Amino acid sequence: MQDLDLIGIYEIAKLARVSPPAVVNWRTRFNDFPKPIVELKSGPVFRKVDIQQWLNRRKGESSSVGNDATRIGLRLLELECGIASNIDDQNSAELVDYELSRAAGQSARLAMLIRGQDVIEDEQRLKKIAAIELGIHPAEYTVAKRLLMEADLIEERTTKSGKSVINEKVNRLNHADNYRRVGELWLAGDNKSRKEEALIHTFDEVVQSPREIACVDAIRDLNRTDRNAVLELASNAGILDSVDESKRVYYSPLLWDVNRSKLAAFLQIASGTSFNEVLRKMTRPGTDLTRTQDPLILQAISGGILPSYRVDSTGGKRLYSFTPYTGGMLSSDTEKIILDKARALVSCLRYGSEAATITKIRNPLWILNALMNPSRGHRLSPHSELKLQYGMLVAKQIGRVIATNNGRFMFELIPTDDNLRAGAIAKELLSVGEIMGAKDPEADAALHLVSGTIEQPLREVKIARKKRPARADELADLVERLQSV
Amino acid sequence: MSLQTSLNDSNPSEPVIDTSESDSSGLNEQPVINERESQASKGSTEPSADKSGEAKLEGFKTRDRSRSQESLSAPNKSKQMSKPDSKVSADPRKHKLLRDRDLSIKLAVGAALATSSYYTRVNVGLSATSSRGLGDVTDIDVLGLKYDLTFNSEAIAVSCKSGNSKSLSPAREIFYLRGVLDYVRASTGVAAFLNKPISPHLRDLGRRLNVLIFSGDEVELWCRSLTNGLPDPGYFEESAFERYLTTWENNSVTHDLRAYLRTDYWFHLDFRNLQNVIGHLRKLSSKVGTSCEWLDVVVLDSAAHLCLTLFDLCHQIRMMGLTSIIETTSAYLFGGTVSFKARRDLYLRVQQLLASTGVLGSGGPSLPPLEPLYTQALAELAIRFIERPHAAIIVPQVIQDSIWRRLGSQGMPPNDNKNSLAAEKLAQDVLNFLGIATGANWKIKV
């Protein structure tokens, strides 16, 4: 075979360090995947050189992801949120090296704050709100404002009566565009320190899936001292942390809702690449993984790495899974419950639209809108399949099933604050997956949104302080210090 | 629907409706008043003119002169209408439209409606002059449009007749106006007969058809009631109106756009206008690179027209729900969900066919997208309008005010209340959107 330079699925999988089913999946997913020279009963046969070229091209594409302006914009925002939430000393000397990144992050946060305002008449008031809500110092505000003007997200205008106002131009529908503009500014900036470049690019890689830090090019080139300083800052800000005490593999605790020890155990059996493949298969919130045979996926589901929801009704059992990525929104216990409810809602609605046999939902969003509508009493029209299909929602106290006289059932959302918020998040999960996901090439970025729906344009960018148990080495260090005192 | 049509529609550089064979006159060559109107106007110069009617109007000056005597300190003073002046109409230096004998009353009514916050157009042609062969239909002398918070329009159409010949039949005018009102979904119609005696049964007829019938004095009183207590912004002054007309006409590059806005726009008054106006502006942008005084007026006027279609889109989005805003916007551009889906299916089939034959492939050519590239920006603009309906519904008026200021009128006094500031900003958003959609670098400020 080697002489003829021909290979099959298994050899490609070995070459790419993925599982054979992943290669089969590539053939259907990527139009540019090389065509086989012949299809035998045992499987297709490819020219090795074609496959090698394709893999190289694809590798090139994925490595250029780090330069994607939208994602960089998001990382800047998340870094700033992490620093603002988790680092008490905002004037620490260590933060001086990240000045441009912080200014860009602050401008992204400011953009989210003013989104939907149209005209800002009283800038002084905005300055105060930014100081209170986002912790942006007035001097920092000026820099952030300048960046927003450069990114064309705001403009100054004088009214006919001579009053100076600010026009807000922050995109309300295509959030990715706002991040892209901020990201582009940062990428174009030529006064970035090496440390901040390393931090942002590393963060961007690790946020996709846990990575061995030694394999991350962005940080590998730094000297040991700088590398440790970057990782320490990232750890303090809560955006990066090691999976285990060996500090070999890192993940993002701020954006991943996953148990650290479970993740460490999972990564013992799954290589970084294969875990990446698993995550790639999660094409949308609530991916149907009922029929998957991939042992790694099954392990990830059973190990709690991929939050999954089982729905059972006339169409049989279905399993809907989500990535552990939370977008940084939900990390407190209360909010975890809300996210759990939102995911349950999405799963039930997906079932209704994909698996239900009696009454199929045409558009899950319409059903969700009906449930959220107080003028309809938060109720759905009765049908016979509801009782089973929405059973999980009853168990989670999201709603109740009411029997009608003719043997049908109505589902009614219990309109508590938590449930309504869960509904709003579910709406966003569905709309991001179904509207932006289908139309926006930057849909991946849309999944990383930290703020809101169009009904709540002013919702503050909140990333709650991530609580994590102290590691053994930190405890030992603390004990040592106490003893020395 | 043929593939060619489908792809033409998706090609944002071309207007949806071909106006190449359109009425080449637009605002200049084609007589604006139709045949019936011409007869009526001719009638006004006939010797049998109602002397008493003329006597009522005898004291009126031309609007320009009256304006020079008026000031903002006397805001209650209504616009005065000049009597039909044979000298004015005979002056060859004047613009053809200014030789229209009903013009002074049209301008006076237009000014009153515009001052009382209607978006106002004078001599609105209801004609499609595309290659489909539809000819001239009719026109509306003055059309005032206002929108409520759900983006439903409230229109008022005014027919102005200063003639008094026997051929001018008020009853026929009233019936004609009723048809026009239905066509433009106007709630109120006004038929003004300056020099024609109005018998009681005609008023009854008007009441039954929901058309107000006014004589010369009554028109003036009505205009005064519309502007009562409001400052005079100087809209629709004859000199400014003439400048407006010449601005459009002195530049041959605006010919197609002018013809479209003059006729097809009002005839269709639906989704087609969005792509068509943008297509015409894109053509214009390829010819005129940088902003200049006349271009500002042309673009602002087009933007004001565009706002009306945008309101229609906003109304659709509100009905379909904000969550499906992108889908609704895409569907609207193609005339509704059904036709959009049909075109999308056709597009996908063509794409598959071309891919299977090897014409399209990886790294090779690809079909242009079905939806115009500005769809996302349009949805963004729509959401801004929907979220601030109080401000959005006055955007056309804000733009119109900006046009009149550029033409030398005083304009509305500055107002820094929240709605006005937001409306100015939204008007600027419309212009920014036009910049995105046409690729022009005009940078016009409201």
PDB file of C-alpha atoms in Angstrom, chain A residues 31-32 57 116-119 121 155-163 165-174 181 362-363 365-366 369 427 431 434-436 439-440 454-457, chain B residues 320-327 330 340-341 344 362 371 376 379-381 383-384 387-388 398 401-402 405 412 414-418 420-426 428-429 432 445-446:
ATOM      1  CA  ASN A  31     -17.057  19.368   0.497  1.00  0.00           C
ATOM      2  CA  ASP A  32     -13.375  19.723  -0.238  1.00  0.00           C
ATOM      3  CA  ARG A  57      -4.548  22.866   4.618  1.00  0.00           C
ATOM      4  CA  GLY A 116     -29.641  49.990  22.722  1.00  0.00           C
ATOM      5  CA  GLN A 117     -29.240  53.529  24.044  1.00  0.00           C
ATOM      6  CA  ASP A 118     -29.171  55.249  20.625  1.00  0.00           C
ATOM      7  CA  VAL A 119     -28.335  58.684  21.995  1.00  0.00           C
ATOM      8  CA  GLU A 121     -27.111  62.905  26.206  1.00  0.00           C
ATOM      9  CA  GLU A 155     -19.681  58.803  17.315  1.00  0.00           C
ATOM     10  CA  GLU A 156     -19.848  62.272  18.772  1.00  0.00           C
ATOM     11  CA  ARG A 157     -22.421  64.658  17.351  1.00  0.00           C
ATOM     12  CA  THR A 158     -23.549  68.192  17.975  1.00  0.00           C
ATOM     13  CA  THR A 159     -27.295  68.732  17.903  1.00  0.00           C
ATOM     14  CA  LYS A 160     -28.936  71.631  16.090  1.00  0.00           C
ATOM     15  CA  SER A 161     -29.105  73.518  19.347  1.00  0.00           C
ATOM     16  CA  GLY A 162     -25.376  73.028  19.867  1.00  0.00           C
ATOM     17  CA  LYS A 163     -25.553  70.297  22.468  1.00  0.00           C
ATOM     18  CA  VAL A 165     -24.207  64.051  22.441  1.00  0.00           C
ATOM     19  CA  ILE A 166     -22.921  60.562  21.671  1.00  0.00           C
ATOM     20  CA  ASN A 167     -24.574  58.402  19.034  1.00  0.00           C
ATOM     21  CA  GLU A 168     -24.438  54.735  19.907  1.00  0.00           C
ATOM     22  CA  LYS A 169     -23.767  52.464  16.916  1.00  0.00           C
ATOM     23  CA  VAL A 170     -23.342  49.143  18.686  1.00  0.00           C
ATOM     24  CA  ASN A 171     -24.831  46.307  16.683  1.00  0.00           C
ATOM     25  CA  ARG A 172     -27.859  44.807  18.417  1.00  0.00           C
ATOM     26  CA  LEU A 173     -28.439  41.723  16.331  1.00  0.00           C
ATOM     27  CA  ASN A 174     -25.049  40.663  15.123  1.00  0.00           C
ATOM     28  CA  ARG A 181     -14.321  45.544  15.539  1.00  0.00           C
ATOM     29  CA  ARG A 362     -42.545  23.512  13.274  1.00  0.00           C
ATOM     30  CA  ASN A 363     -40.458  26.082  15.052  1.00  0.00           C
ATOM     31  CA  LEU A 365     -38.943  29.306  19.073  1.00  0.00           C
ATOM     32  CA  TRP A 366     -42.633  29.876  18.442  1.00  0.00           C
ATOM     33  CA  ASN A 369     -42.497  32.457  22.710  1.00  0.00           C
ATOM     34  CA  LYS A 427     -34.669  31.357  23.546  1.00  0.00           C
ATOM     35  CA  SER A 431     -32.057  31.442  18.246  1.00  0.00           C
ATOM     36  CA  GLU A 434     -31.148  28.267  14.490  1.00  0.00           C
ATOM     37  CA  ILE A 435     -30.939  31.820  13.265  1.00  0.00           C
ATOM     38  CA  MET A 436     -27.418  33.027  13.613  1.00  0.00           C
ATOM     39  CA  LYS A 439     -26.777  32.484   8.571  1.00  0.00           C
ATOM     40  CA  ASP A 440     -23.780  33.830  10.308  1.00  0.00           C
ATOM     41  CA  ILE A 454     -32.638  41.829  22.075  1.00  0.00           C
ATOM     42  CA  GLU A 455     -35.392  42.322  24.613  1.00  0.00           C
ATOM     43  CA  GLN A 456     -32.774  43.062  27.238  1.00  0.00           C
ATOM     44  CA  PRO A 457     -30.236  45.187  25.432  1.00  0.00           C
TER      45      PRO A 457
ATOM     46  CA  MET B 320     -44.052  38.019  13.072  1.00  0.00           C
ATOM     47  CA  GLY B 321     -42.193  38.593  16.337  1.00  0.00           C
ATOM     48  CA  LEU B 322     -38.789  40.016  17.051  1.00  0.00           C
ATOM     49  CA  THR B 323     -37.229  36.604  17.450  1.00  0.00           C
ATOM     50  CA  SER B 324     -37.586  35.921  13.742  1.00  0.00           C
ATOM     51  CA  ILE B 325     -36.418  39.342  12.634  1.00  0.00           C
ATOM     52  CA  ILE B 326     -33.736  38.079  10.251  1.00  0.00           C
ATOM     53  CA  GLU B 327     -36.083  35.651   8.534  1.00  0.00           C
ATOM     54  CA  SER B 330     -35.105  38.306   4.200  1.00  0.00           C
ATOM     55  CA  PHE B 340     -38.781  33.798  -0.552  1.00  0.00           C
ATOM     56  CA  LYS B 341     -38.887  30.074   0.153  1.00  0.00           C
ATOM     57  CA  ARG B 344     -34.407  29.864  -1.964  1.00  0.00           C
ATOM     58  CA  SER B 362     -14.141  23.920  -3.824  1.00  0.00           C
ATOM     59  CA  GLU B 371     -30.110  37.652  -0.084  1.00  0.00           C
ATOM     60  CA  GLN B 376     -28.233  42.061   8.226  1.00  0.00           C
ATOM     61  CA  ALA B 379     -32.547  44.093  10.105  1.00  0.00           C
ATOM     62  CA  GLU B 380     -30.332  46.068  12.459  1.00  0.00           C
ATOM     63  CA  LEU B 381     -31.901  49.301  11.290  1.00  0.00           C
ATOM     64  CA  ILE B 383     -34.731  46.738  15.227  1.00  0.00           C
ATOM     65  CA  ARG B 384     -33.568  50.241  16.056  1.00  0.00           C
ATOM     66  CA  GLU B 387     -37.295  49.712  19.763  1.00  0.00           C
ATOM     67  CA  ARG B 388     -37.863  53.465  19.524  1.00  0.00           C
ATOM     68  CA  VAL B 398     -36.672  64.941  10.230  1.00  0.00           C
ATOM     69  CA  ASP B 401     -36.714  69.159   7.469  1.00  0.00           C
ATOM     70  CA  SER B 402     -33.050  68.667   6.664  1.00  0.00           C
ATOM     71  CA  ARG B 405     -33.003  73.652   5.376  1.00  0.00           C
ATOM     72  CA  MET B 412     -38.253  73.554  12.558  1.00  0.00           C
ATOM     73  CA  PRO B 414     -34.093  73.031  17.323  1.00  0.00           C
ATOM     74  CA  ASN B 415     -35.551  70.719  19.882  1.00  0.00           C
ATOM     75  CA  ASP B 416     -33.471  68.708  22.305  1.00  0.00           C
ATOM     76  CA  ASN B 417     -36.143  66.472  23.718  1.00  0.00           C
ATOM     77  CA  LYS B 418     -35.433  62.748  23.790  1.00  0.00           C
ATOM     78  CA  SER B 420     -36.126  64.539  18.565  1.00  0.00           C
ATOM     79  CA  LEU B 421     -32.566  63.564  19.434  1.00  0.00           C
ATOM     80  CA  ALA B 422     -33.318  59.904  18.856  1.00  0.00           C
ATOM     81  CA  ALA B 423     -35.129  60.679  15.596  1.00  0.00           C
ATOM     82  CA  GLU B 424     -32.132  62.651  14.328  1.00  0.00           C
ATOM     83  CA  LYS B 425     -29.905  59.765  15.269  1.00  0.00           C
ATOM     84  CA  LEU B 426     -32.157  57.232  13.561  1.00  0.00           C
ATOM     85  CA  GLN B 428     -28.448  59.325  10.499  1.00  0.00           C
ATOM     86  CA  ASP B 429     -28.646  55.548  10.891  1.00  0.00           C
ATOM     87  CA  ASN B 432     -25.365  55.144   7.294  1.00  0.00           C
ATOM     88  CA  LYS B 445     -25.107  64.303   7.789  1.00  0.00           C
ATOM     89  CA  VAL B 446     -28.713  64.977   8.703  1.00  0.00           C
TER      90      VAL B 446
END
